[in-house]
């Protein structure tokens, strides 16, 4: 089904940017591009604060691209576009509300110079705006597992710490290994998805051993 794959959703949006320049100096698309480039990455990214985000990407589309020769008539875009794509767990409207609720300042900054975004004043307006800019994501395939982000982060955490456990306890006798493993299972709290676990956007884990 378009846009969805199991419990995951593939969002693709193209938001036209205002043509012209700010204060007769810098074009609105360049200002937006610089703001994208200055976003923090990993755990500091605004998308790390948005619940159930598997993957998100922002970039500026300057024009359409052609691979044909120079003798082919070419169309050109009338505006540059802010492209936003995201793969996430769940449905579209709750995700966009979570985006507004958890990263409103970043959303306002990034979309400030998108056409008609000045009319967006709250979460409902933002949801309606993004829907107007949305393209159908056809042939969508989710490259992640079809479970919530919390479950995936917990699985990544367990995989990492179990590898460290195995390396740290090589060569131990069976009795010592069983005791260590029981302690390990108590520490990782397998049924608790909140802690200990990976944090959204986290890229490395401090050694336990």
Coordinates of N, CA and C in Angstrom, one line a residue:
X1 N 0.8 -1.2 0.0 CA 0.0 0.0 0.0 C 0.9 1.2 0.0
X2 N 0.5 2.3 -0.8 CA 1.3 3.5 -0.9 C 1.4 4.2 0.5
X3 N 2.5 4.7 0.8 CA 2.9 5.4 2.1 C 3.1 4.5 3.3
X4 N 2.6 3.3 3.3 CA 2.7 2.5 4.4 C 3.3 1.1 4.1
X5 N 4.0 0.5 5.1 CA 4.5 -0.8 5.0 C 4.4 -1.4 6.4
X6 N 3.4 -2.3 6.6 CA 3.1 -2.8 7.9 C 2.7 -1.6 8.8
X7 N 3.4 -1.5 9.9 CA 3.1 -0.4 10.9 C 4.0 0.9 10.6
X8 N 4.8 0.8 9.6 CA 5.6 2.0 9.3 C 5.0 2.9 8.2
X9 N 5.4 4.1 8.2 CA 4.9 5.1 7.3 C 6.0 5.8 6.6
X10 N 5.9 6.0 5.3 CA 6.9 6.7 4.5 C 6.4 8.1 4.1
X11 N 6.9 9.1 4.7 CA 6.4 10.5 4.4 C 7.4 11.2 3.4
X12 N 6.8 11.7 2.3 CA 7.6 12.5 1.4 C 6.9 13.8 1.1
X13 N 7.6 14.9 1.3 CA 6.9 16.3 1.1 C 7.9 17.2 0.3
X14 N 7.3 18.0 -0.5 CA 8.0 19.0 -1.3 C 7.3 20.3 -1.0
X15 N 8.0 21.2 -0.2 CA 7.4 22.5 0.1 C 8.1 23.6 -0.6
X16 N 7.4 24.3 -1.5 CA 8.0 25.4 -2.3 C 8.5 26.5 -1.4
X17 N 9.7 27.0 -1.7 CA 10.3 28.1 -1.0 C 10.0 29.5 -1.7
X18 N 9.9 30.5 -0.9 CA 9.6 31.8 -1.5 C 10.8 32.2 -2.4
X19 N 10.5 32.7 -3.6 CA 11.5 33.3 -4.5 C 11.9 34.7 -3.9
X20 N 13.1 35.1 -4.2 CA 13.6 36.4 -3.8 C 14.6 36.3 -2.8
X21 N 15.0 37.5 -2.2 CA 16.1 37.6 -1.2 C 15.6 38.3 0.0
X22 N 16.3 38.0 1.1 CA 16.0 38.6 2.4 C 17.0 39.8 2.6
X23 N 16.4 41.0 2.9 CA 17.1 42.2 3.1 C 18.1 42.5 1.9
X24 N 17.6 42.1 0.7 CA 18.3 42.4 -0.5 C 19.7 41.8 -0.5
X25 N 19.9 40.8 0.2 CA 21.3 40.2 0.3 C 21.3 38.7 0.0
X26 N 20.6 37.9 0.8 CA 20.7 36.4 0.7 C 19.3 35.8 0.3
X27 N 19.3 34.9 -0.6 CA 18.1 34.3 -1.1 C 17.5 33.4 0.0
X28 N 16.2 33.3 0.0 CA 15.5 32.5 1.1 C 15.9 31.0 1.1
X29 N 16.2 30.5 -0.1 CA 16.6 29.1 -0.2 C 18.0 28.9 0.5
X30 N 18.9 29.9 0.3 CA 20.2 29.8 0.9 C 20.1 29.9 2.4
X31 N 19.3 30.8 2.9 CA 19.1 30.9 4.4 C 18.6 29.5 4.9
X32 N 17.6 28.9 4.2 CA 17.1 27.7 4.7 C 18.1 26.6 4.6
X33 N 18.9 26.6 3.6 CA 20.0 25.5 3.4 C 21.0 25.7 4.6
X34 N 21.4 26.9 4.9 CA 22.3 27.1 6.0 C 21.7 26.6 7.3
X35 N 20.5 26.8 7.5 CA 19.8 26.4 8.8 C 19.8 24.8 8.8
X36 N 19.6 24.2 7.7 CA 19.7 22.7 7.7 C 21.1 22.3 8.0
X37 N 22.1 22.9 7.4 CA 23.5 22.5 7.6 C 23.9 22.7 9.1
X38 N 23.3 23.6 9.8 CA 23.7 23.9 11.2 C 22.9 23.1 12.2
X39 N 22.0 22.2 11.7 CA 21.3 21.4 12.7 C 22.3 20.4 13.4
X40 N 22.1 20.2 14.6 CA 22.9 19.2 15.3 C 22.6 17.8 14.8
X41 N 23.5 16.9 15.0 CA 23.3 15.5 14.5 C 23.2 14.6 15.7
X42 N 22.9 13.3 15.4 CA 22.9 12.3 16.4 C 21.9 12.6 17.5
X43 N 22.3 12.5 18.8 CA 21.3 12.7 19.9 C 20.9 14.1 20.0
X44 N 21.6 15.1 19.4 CA 21.3 16.5 19.5 C 20.4 16.9 18.4
X45 N 20.1 16.0 17.4 CA 19.2 16.4 16.3 C 17.8 16.6 16.8
X46 N 17.1 17.6 16.2 CA 15.7 17.8 16.6 C 14.8 16.6 16.3
X47 N 15.2 15.8 15.3 CA 14.5 14.6 15.0 C 14.6 13.5 16.0
X48 N 15.7 13.6 16.8 CA 15.8 12.6 17.9 C 14.8 12.9 19.0
X49 N 14.2 14.0 19.0 CA 13.1 14.4 20.0 C 11.7 14.0 19.5
X50 N 11.6 13.6 18.3 CA 10.3 13.3 17.7 C 10.0 11.8 17.9
X51 N 9.0 11.5 18.6 CA 8.7 10.1 18.9 C 8.6 9.2 17.6
X52 N 9.2 8.0 17.7 CA 9.0 7.0 16.7 C 9.6 7.3 15.3
X53 N 10.6 8.2 15.3 CA 11.3 8.5 14.0 C 12.4 7.5 13.7
X54 N 12.2 6.7 12.7 CA 13.2 5.8 12.2 C 14.3 6.5 11.5
X55 N 13.9 7.4 10.6 CA 14.9 8.0 9.7 C 14.2 9.3 9.2
X56 N 15.0 10.4 9.1 CA 14.5 11.7 8.6 C 15.5 12.4 7.8
X57 N 15.1 13.1 6.8 CA 16.1 13.8 5.9 C 15.5 15.1 5.4
X58 N 16.3 16.2 5.4 CA 15.9 17.5 4.8 C 17.0 17.9 3.8
X59 N 16.5 18.4 2.7 CA 17.4 19.0 1.7 C 16.7 20.0 0.8
X60 N 17.4 20.8 0.1 CA 16.9 21.8 -0.8 C 17.0 21.2 -2.2
X61 N 15.8 21.1 -2.9 CA 15.8 20.7 -4.3 C 15.9 22.0 -5.2
X62 N 17.0 22.2 -5.9 CA 17.1 23.4 -6.7 C 16.4 23.3 -8.0
X63 N 16.4 22.2 -8.7 CA 15.8 22.0 -10.0 C 15.6 20.5 -10.3
X64 N 14.9 20.2 -11.4 CA 14.9 18.9 -11.8 C 16.2 18.5 -12.6
X65 N 16.5 17.3 -12.6 CA 17.8 16.8 -13.2 C 17.5 15.9 -14.4
X66 N 18.3 16.1 -15.4 CA 18.1 15.3 -16.7 C 19.4 14.5 -17.0
X67 N 19.3 13.3 -17.5 CA 20.4 12.6 -18.0 C 20.5 12.5 -19.5
X68 N 19.5 13.1 -20.2 CA 19.5 13.1 -21.6 C 20.5 14.1 -22.2
X69 N 20.8 14.1 -23.5 CA 21.7 15.0 -24.1 C 21.1 16.4 -24.1
X70 N 22.0 17.4 -24.6 CA 21.6 18.8 -24.6 C 20.5 19.1 -25.6
X71 N 20.2 18.2 -26.6 CA 19.2 18.5 -27.6 C 17.8 18.2 -27.1
X72 N 17.6 17.8 -25.9 CA 16.3 17.5 -25.3 C 15.7 18.7 -24.6
X73 N 14.5 19.1 -24.9 CA 13.8 20.2 -24.2 C 13.7 19.9 -22.7
X74 N 14.0 20.8 -21.9 CA 14.0 20.6 -20.5 C 13.0 21.5 -19.7
X75 N 12.3 20.9 -18.8 CA 11.5 21.7 -17.9 C 12.3 22.2 -16.7
X76 N 11.9 23.3 -16.1 CA 12.6 23.7 -14.9 C 11.5 24.1 -13.8
X77 N 11.9 23.9 -12.6 CA 11.0 24.3 -11.5 C 10.9 25.8 -11.4
X78 N 9.7 26.3 -11.0 CA 9.5 27.7 -10.8 C 10.0 28.2 -9.4
X79 N 10.2 27.2 -8.5 CA 10.7 27.5 -7.2 C 11.7 26.4 -6.8
X80 N 12.5 26.8 -5.8 CA 13.2 25.7 -5.1 C 12.4 25.2 -4.0
X81 N 12.6 23.9 -3.6 CA 11.8 23.2 -2.7 C 12.5 22.7 -1.5
X82 N 11.9 22.8 -0.3 CA 12.4 22.2 0.9 C 11.8 20.8 0.9
X83 N 12.7 19.8 0.8 CA 12.2 18.4 0.7 C 12.4 17.8 2.1
X84 N 11.3 17.2 2.6 CA 11.4 16.5 3.9 C 10.9 15.1 3.8
X85 N 11.7 14.2 4.1 CA 11.2 12.8 4.1 C 11.5 12.2 5.5
X86 N 10.6 11.3 5.8 CA 10.7 10.6 7.1 C 10.1 9.2 7.1
X87 N 10.7 8.3 7.7 CA 10.2 6.9 7.9 C 9.9 6.8 9.4
X88 N 8.7 6.4 9.8 CA 8.4 6.4 11.2 C 7.4 5.3 11.5
X89 N 7.3 5.0 12.8 CA 6.3 4.0 13.2 C 5.0 4.6 13.6
X90 N 3.9 4.2 13.0 CA 2.6 4.8 13.4 C 1.9 5.5 12.2
X91 N 1.0 6.3 12.6 CA 0.2 7.1 11.6 C 0.6 8.5 11.5
X92 N 0.2 9.1 10.4 CA 0.8 10.4 10.0 C 0.4 11.5 10.9
X93 N -0.8 11.7 11.2 CA -1.2 12.9 12.0 C -0.6 12.9 13.4
X94 N -0.6 11.8 14.2 CA 0.0 11.8 15.5 C 1.5 12.0 15.4
X95 N 2.1 11.6 14.3 CA 3.6 11.8 14.1 C 3.8 13.3 13.9
X96 N 3.1 13.9 13.1 CA 3.2 15.4 12.8 C 2.9 16.2 14.0
X97 N 1.9 15.8 14.8 CA 1.7 16.5 16.1 C 2.9 16.4 17.0
X98 N 3.4 15.2 17.1 CA 4.6 15.0 17.9 C 5.8 15.8 17.4
X99 N 5.9 16.0 16.1 CA 6.9 16.8 15.5 C 6.8 18.2 16.0
X100 N 5.6 18.8 15.9 CA 5.3 20.1 16.3 C 5.5 20.3 17.8
X101 N 5.0 19.4 18.6 CA 5.0 19.5 20.1 C 6.5 19.4 20.6
X102 N 7.3 18.6 19.9 CA 8.7 18.4 20.5 C 9.8 19.2 19.8
X103 N 9.5 19.8 18.6 CA 10.5 20.5 17.9 C 9.9 21.7 17.2
X104 N 9.0 22.4 17.9 CA 8.3 23.5 17.2 C 9.3 24.6 16.8
X105 N 10.2 25.0 17.6 CA 11.2 26.1 17.3 C 12.0 25.7 16.0
X106 N 12.4 24.5 15.9 CA 13.2 24.0 14.7 C 12.3 24.0 13.5
X107 N 11.0 23.5 13.7 CA 10.1 23.5 12.5 C 9.9 24.9 12.0
X108 N 9.6 25.8 12.9 CA 9.3 27.2 12.5 C 10.6 27.8 11.8
X109 N 11.8 27.5 12.3 CA 13.0 28.0 11.6 C 13.2 27.4 10.3
X110 N 13.0 26.1 10.1 CA 13.3 25.4 8.9 C 12.3 25.7 7.8
X111 N 11.0 25.9 8.2 CA 10.0 26.1 7.2 C 9.6 27.6 7.1
X112 N 10.3 28.5 7.8 CA 10.0 29.9 7.8 C 9.7 30.5 6.4
X113 N 10.6 30.1 5.5 CA 10.5 30.8 4.2 C 9.8 29.8 3.1
X114 N 9.1 28.8 3.6 CA 8.2 28.0 2.7 C 7.0 28.8 2.4
X115 N 6.5 28.7 1.1 CA 5.3 29.4 0.7 C 4.1 29.1 1.6
X116 N 3.5 30.2 2.1 CA 2.3 30.1 2.9 C 2.5 29.5 4.3
X117 N 3.7 29.3 4.7 CA 4.0 28.8 6.1 C 3.7 29.8 7.1
X118 N 3.6 31.1 6.7 CA 3.3 32.1 7.7 C 1.9 32.0 8.3
X119 N 1.1 31.2 7.6 CA -0.3 31.0 8.2 C -0.3 29.8 9.2
X120 N 0.8 29.1 9.4 CA 0.8 28.0 10.3 C 1.1 28.6 11.7
X121 N 0.1 28.3 12.6 CA 0.2 28.9 14.0 C 0.2 27.8 15.1
X122 N -0.2 26.6 14.7 CA -0.3 25.6 15.7 C -0.2 24.2 15.1
X123 N -0.3 23.1 15.9 CA -0.1 21.8 15.4 C -1.1 21.4 14.3
X124 N -2.3 21.8 14.5 CA -3.3 21.4 13.5 C -3.0 22.1 12.1
X125 N -2.6 23.4 12.2 CA -2.2 24.1 11.0 C -1.0 23.4 10.3
X126 N 0.0 22.9 11.1 CA 1.1 22.3 10.6 C 0.8 21.0 9.9
X127 N -0.1 20.2 10.5 CA -0.5 18.9 9.9 C -1.2 19.2 8.6
X128 N -2.1 20.2 8.5 CA -2.7 20.5 7.3 C -1.7 21.0 6.2
X129 N -0.8 21.8 6.6 CA 0.2 22.3 5.7 C 1.1 21.2 5.1
X130 N 1.6 20.3 5.9 CA 2.4 19.2 5.5 C 1.6 18.3 4.5
X131 N 0.3 18.0 4.8 CA -0.5 17.2 4.0 C -0.7 17.8 2.6
X132 N -0.7 19.2 2.5 CA -0.8 19.8 1.2 C 0.5 19.7 0.4
X133 N 1.6 19.5 1.1 CA 2.9 19.4 0.4 C 3.2 17.9 0.2
X134 N 2.4 17.0 0.6 CA 2.8 15.6 0.6 C 2.7 15.0 -0.8
X135 N 3.6 14.1 -1.1 CA 3.6 13.3 -2.3 C 3.3 11.9 -1.9
X136 N 2.7 11.1 -2.7 CA 2.4 9.7 -2.4 C 3.8 8.9 -2.5
X137 N 4.1 8.2 -1.5 CA 5.3 7.4 -1.5 C 4.9 6.0 -2.0
X138 N 5.2 5.8 -3.3 CA 4.9 4.5 -3.9 C 6.0 3.5 -3.7
X139 N 5.6 2.2 -3.7 CA 6.6 1.1 -3.5 C 7.4 1.3 -2.3
X140 N 6.8 1.8 -1.2 CA 7.6 2.0 0.0 C 7.9 0.7 0.7
X141 N 9.2 0.6 1.0 CA 9.7 -0.5 1.8 C 10.4 0.0 3.0
X142 N 10.0 -0.5 4.2 CA 10.7 -0.2 5.4 C 11.9 -1.0 5.7
X143 N 13.0 -0.4 5.7 CA 14.3 -1.2 5.9 C 14.5 -1.5 7.4
X144 N 13.6 -1.1 8.2 CA 13.8 -1.4 9.6 C 12.8 -2.5 10.0
X145 N 12.8 -2.9 11.3 CA 11.8 -3.9 11.8 C 10.5 -3.2 12.0
X146 N 9.4 -3.9 12.0 CA 8.1 -3.3 12.0 C 7.6 -3.2 13.5
X147 N 8.4 -2.6 14.3 CA 8.0 -2.4 15.7 C 8.3 -1.0 16.1
X148 N 7.9 -0.6 17.3 CA 8.1 0.8 17.7 C 9.5 1.1 17.9
X149 N 9.8 2.4 17.9 CA 11.2 2.8 18.1 C 11.8 2.4 19.4
X150 N 11.0 2.4 20.5 CA 11.5 2.0 21.8 C 12.0 0.5 21.7
X151 N 11.2 -0.3 21.1 CA 11.6 -1.7 21.0 C 12.9 -1.9 20.1
X152 N 13.0 -1.1 19.1 CA 14.2 -1.2 18.3 C 15.4 -0.7 19.0
X153 N 15.3 0.4 19.8 CA 16.4 0.9 20.5 C 16.8 0.0 21.6
X154 N 15.9 -0.7 22.3 CA 16.2 -1.7 23.3 C 16.9 -2.9 22.7
X155 N 16.5 -3.3 21.5 CA 17.2 -4.4 20.8 C 18.6 -4.1 20.5
X156 N 18.8 -2.8 20.0 CA 20.2 -2.4 19.7 C 21.1 -2.4 20.9
X157 N 20.5 -1.9 22.0 CA 21.2 -1.8 23.2 C 21.6 -3.2 23.7
X158 N 20.7 -4.2 23.7 CA 20.9 -5.5 24.1 C 22.0 -6.2 23.3
X159 N 21.9 -6.0 22.0 CA 22.9 -6.5 21.0 C 24.3 -6.0 21.4
X160 N 24.4 -4.7 21.6 CA 25.7 -4.1 21.9 C 26.3 -4.6 23.2
X161 N 25.5 -4.6 24.3 CA 26.0 -5.0 25.6 C 26.3 -6.5 25.7
X162 N 25.5 -7.3 24.9 CA 25.8 -8.7 25.0 C 27.1 -9.0 24.3
X163 N 27.4 -8.3 23.2 CA 28.7 -8.5 22.6 C 29.8 -8.2 23.5
X164 N 29.7 -7.1 24.3 CA 30.7 -6.7 25.3 C 30.8 -7.8 26.4
X165 N 29.6 -8.3 26.8 CA 29.6 -9.3 27.8 C 30.4 -10.6 27.4
X166 N 30.1 -11.0 26.1 CA 30.8 -12.2 25.6 C 32.3 -12.0 25.5
X167 N 32.7 -10.8 25.1 CA 34.2 -10.6 25.0 C 34.8 -10.5 26.4
X168 N 34.1 -9.9 27.4 CA 34.7 -9.8 28.7 C 34.7 -11.1 29.5
X169 N 33.9 -12.1 29.2 CA 33.9 -13.3 30.0 C 34.4 -14.5 29.3
X170 N 35.2 -14.3 28.3 CA 35.7 -15.5 27.6 C 36.7 -16.3 28.5
X171 N 36.6 -17.6 28.5 CA 37.5 -18.4 29.2 C 37.1 -18.7 30.6
X172 N 36.0 -18.2 31.1 CA 35.5 -18.4 32.5 C 34.9 -19.8 32.5
X173 N 34.9 -20.4 33.7 CA 34.3 -21.7 33.9 C 32.8 -21.6 33.9
X174 N 32.1 -22.7 33.8 CA 30.6 -22.7 33.6 C 29.9 -22.0 34.8
X175 N 30.4 -22.3 36.0 CA 29.7 -21.7 37.2 C 29.9 -20.2 37.2
X176 N 31.1 -19.7 37.0 CA 31.3 -18.3 37.0 C 30.6 -17.6 35.9
X177 N 30.5 -18.3 34.7 CA 29.8 -17.7 33.6 C 28.3 -17.6 33.8
X178 N 27.8 -18.6 34.5 CA 26.3 -18.6 34.8 C 26.0 -17.4 35.7
X179 N 26.9 -17.3 36.8 CA 26.6 -16.2 37.7 C 26.7 -14.8 37.0
X180 N 27.7 -14.7 36.2 CA 27.9 -13.4 35.5 C 26.7 -13.1 34.5
X181 N 26.3 -14.2 33.9 CA 25.2 -14.0 33.0 C 23.9 -13.6 33.7
X182 N 23.6 -14.3 34.8 CA 22.4 -13.9 35.6 C 22.5 -12.4 36.1
X183 N 23.7 -12.0 36.5 CA 23.9 -10.6 36.8 C 23.6 -9.7 35.6
X184 N 24.1 -10.1 34.5 CA 24.0 -9.4 33.3 C 22.5 -9.2 32.9
X185 N 21.7 -10.3 33.0 CA 20.3 -10.2 32.7 C 19.6 -9.3 33.6
X186 N 20.0 -9.3 34.9 CA 19.4 -8.4 35.9 C 19.7 -6.9 35.6
X187 N 20.9 -6.7 35.1 CA 21.3 -5.3 34.8 C 20.6 -4.7 33.6
X188 N 20.4 -5.5 32.5 CA 19.8 -5.0 31.3 C 18.3 -4.9 31.3
X189 N 17.6 -5.5 32.3 CA 16.2 -5.4 32.4 C 15.5 -5.5 31.1
X190 N 15.5 -6.7 30.6 CA 15.1 -7.0 29.2 C 13.7 -6.6 29.0
X191 N 12.8 -6.7 29.9 CA 11.4 -6.3 29.7 C 11.1 -4.8 29.8
X192 N 12.1 -4.1 30.3 CA 11.9 -2.6 30.5 C 12.4 -1.9 29.2
X193 N 11.5 -1.4 28.4 CA 11.9 -0.7 27.2 C 12.5 0.7 27.4
X194 N 12.3 1.3 28.6 CA 12.8 2.6 28.8 C 14.2 2.7 29.3
X195 N 14.6 1.8 30.1 CA 16.0 1.8 30.6 C 16.4 0.5 31.2
X196 N 17.7 0.2 31.1 CA 18.7 0.9 30.2 C 18.4 0.6 28.7
X197 N 18.7 1.5 27.9 CA 18.5 1.4 26.5 C 19.3 2.4 25.7
X198 N 19.3 2.3 24.4 CA 19.8 3.4 23.5 C 18.9 4.5 23.6
X199 N 19.4 5.7 23.5 CA 18.6 6.9 23.3 C 18.4 7.2 21.9
X200 N 17.3 7.9 21.5 CA 17.2 8.2 20.0 C 18.3 9.1 19.6
X201 N 18.9 8.7 18.4 CA 20.0 9.4 17.9 C 21.4 9.0 18.4
X202 N 21.4 8.2 19.4 CA 22.7 7.7 20.0 C 23.4 6.9 19.0
X203 N 24.7 7.1 18.9 CA 25.6 6.3 18.0 C 26.6 5.4 18.6
X204 N 26.8 5.6 19.9 CA 27.8 4.7 20.6 C 27.4 4.5 22.0
X205 N 27.8 3.4 22.6 CA 27.5 3.0 23.9 C 28.7 2.9 24.8
X206 N 28.7 3.5 25.9 CA 29.9 3.3 26.8 C 30.0 1.9 27.3
X207 N 31.2 1.4 27.4 CA 31.5 0.1 27.8 C 31.0 -0.2 29.2
X208 N 30.3 -1.4 29.3 CA 29.9 -1.8 30.7 C 31.0 -2.5 31.4
X209 N 32.0 -3.0 30.7 CA 33.0 -3.9 31.3 C 34.4 -3.3 31.1

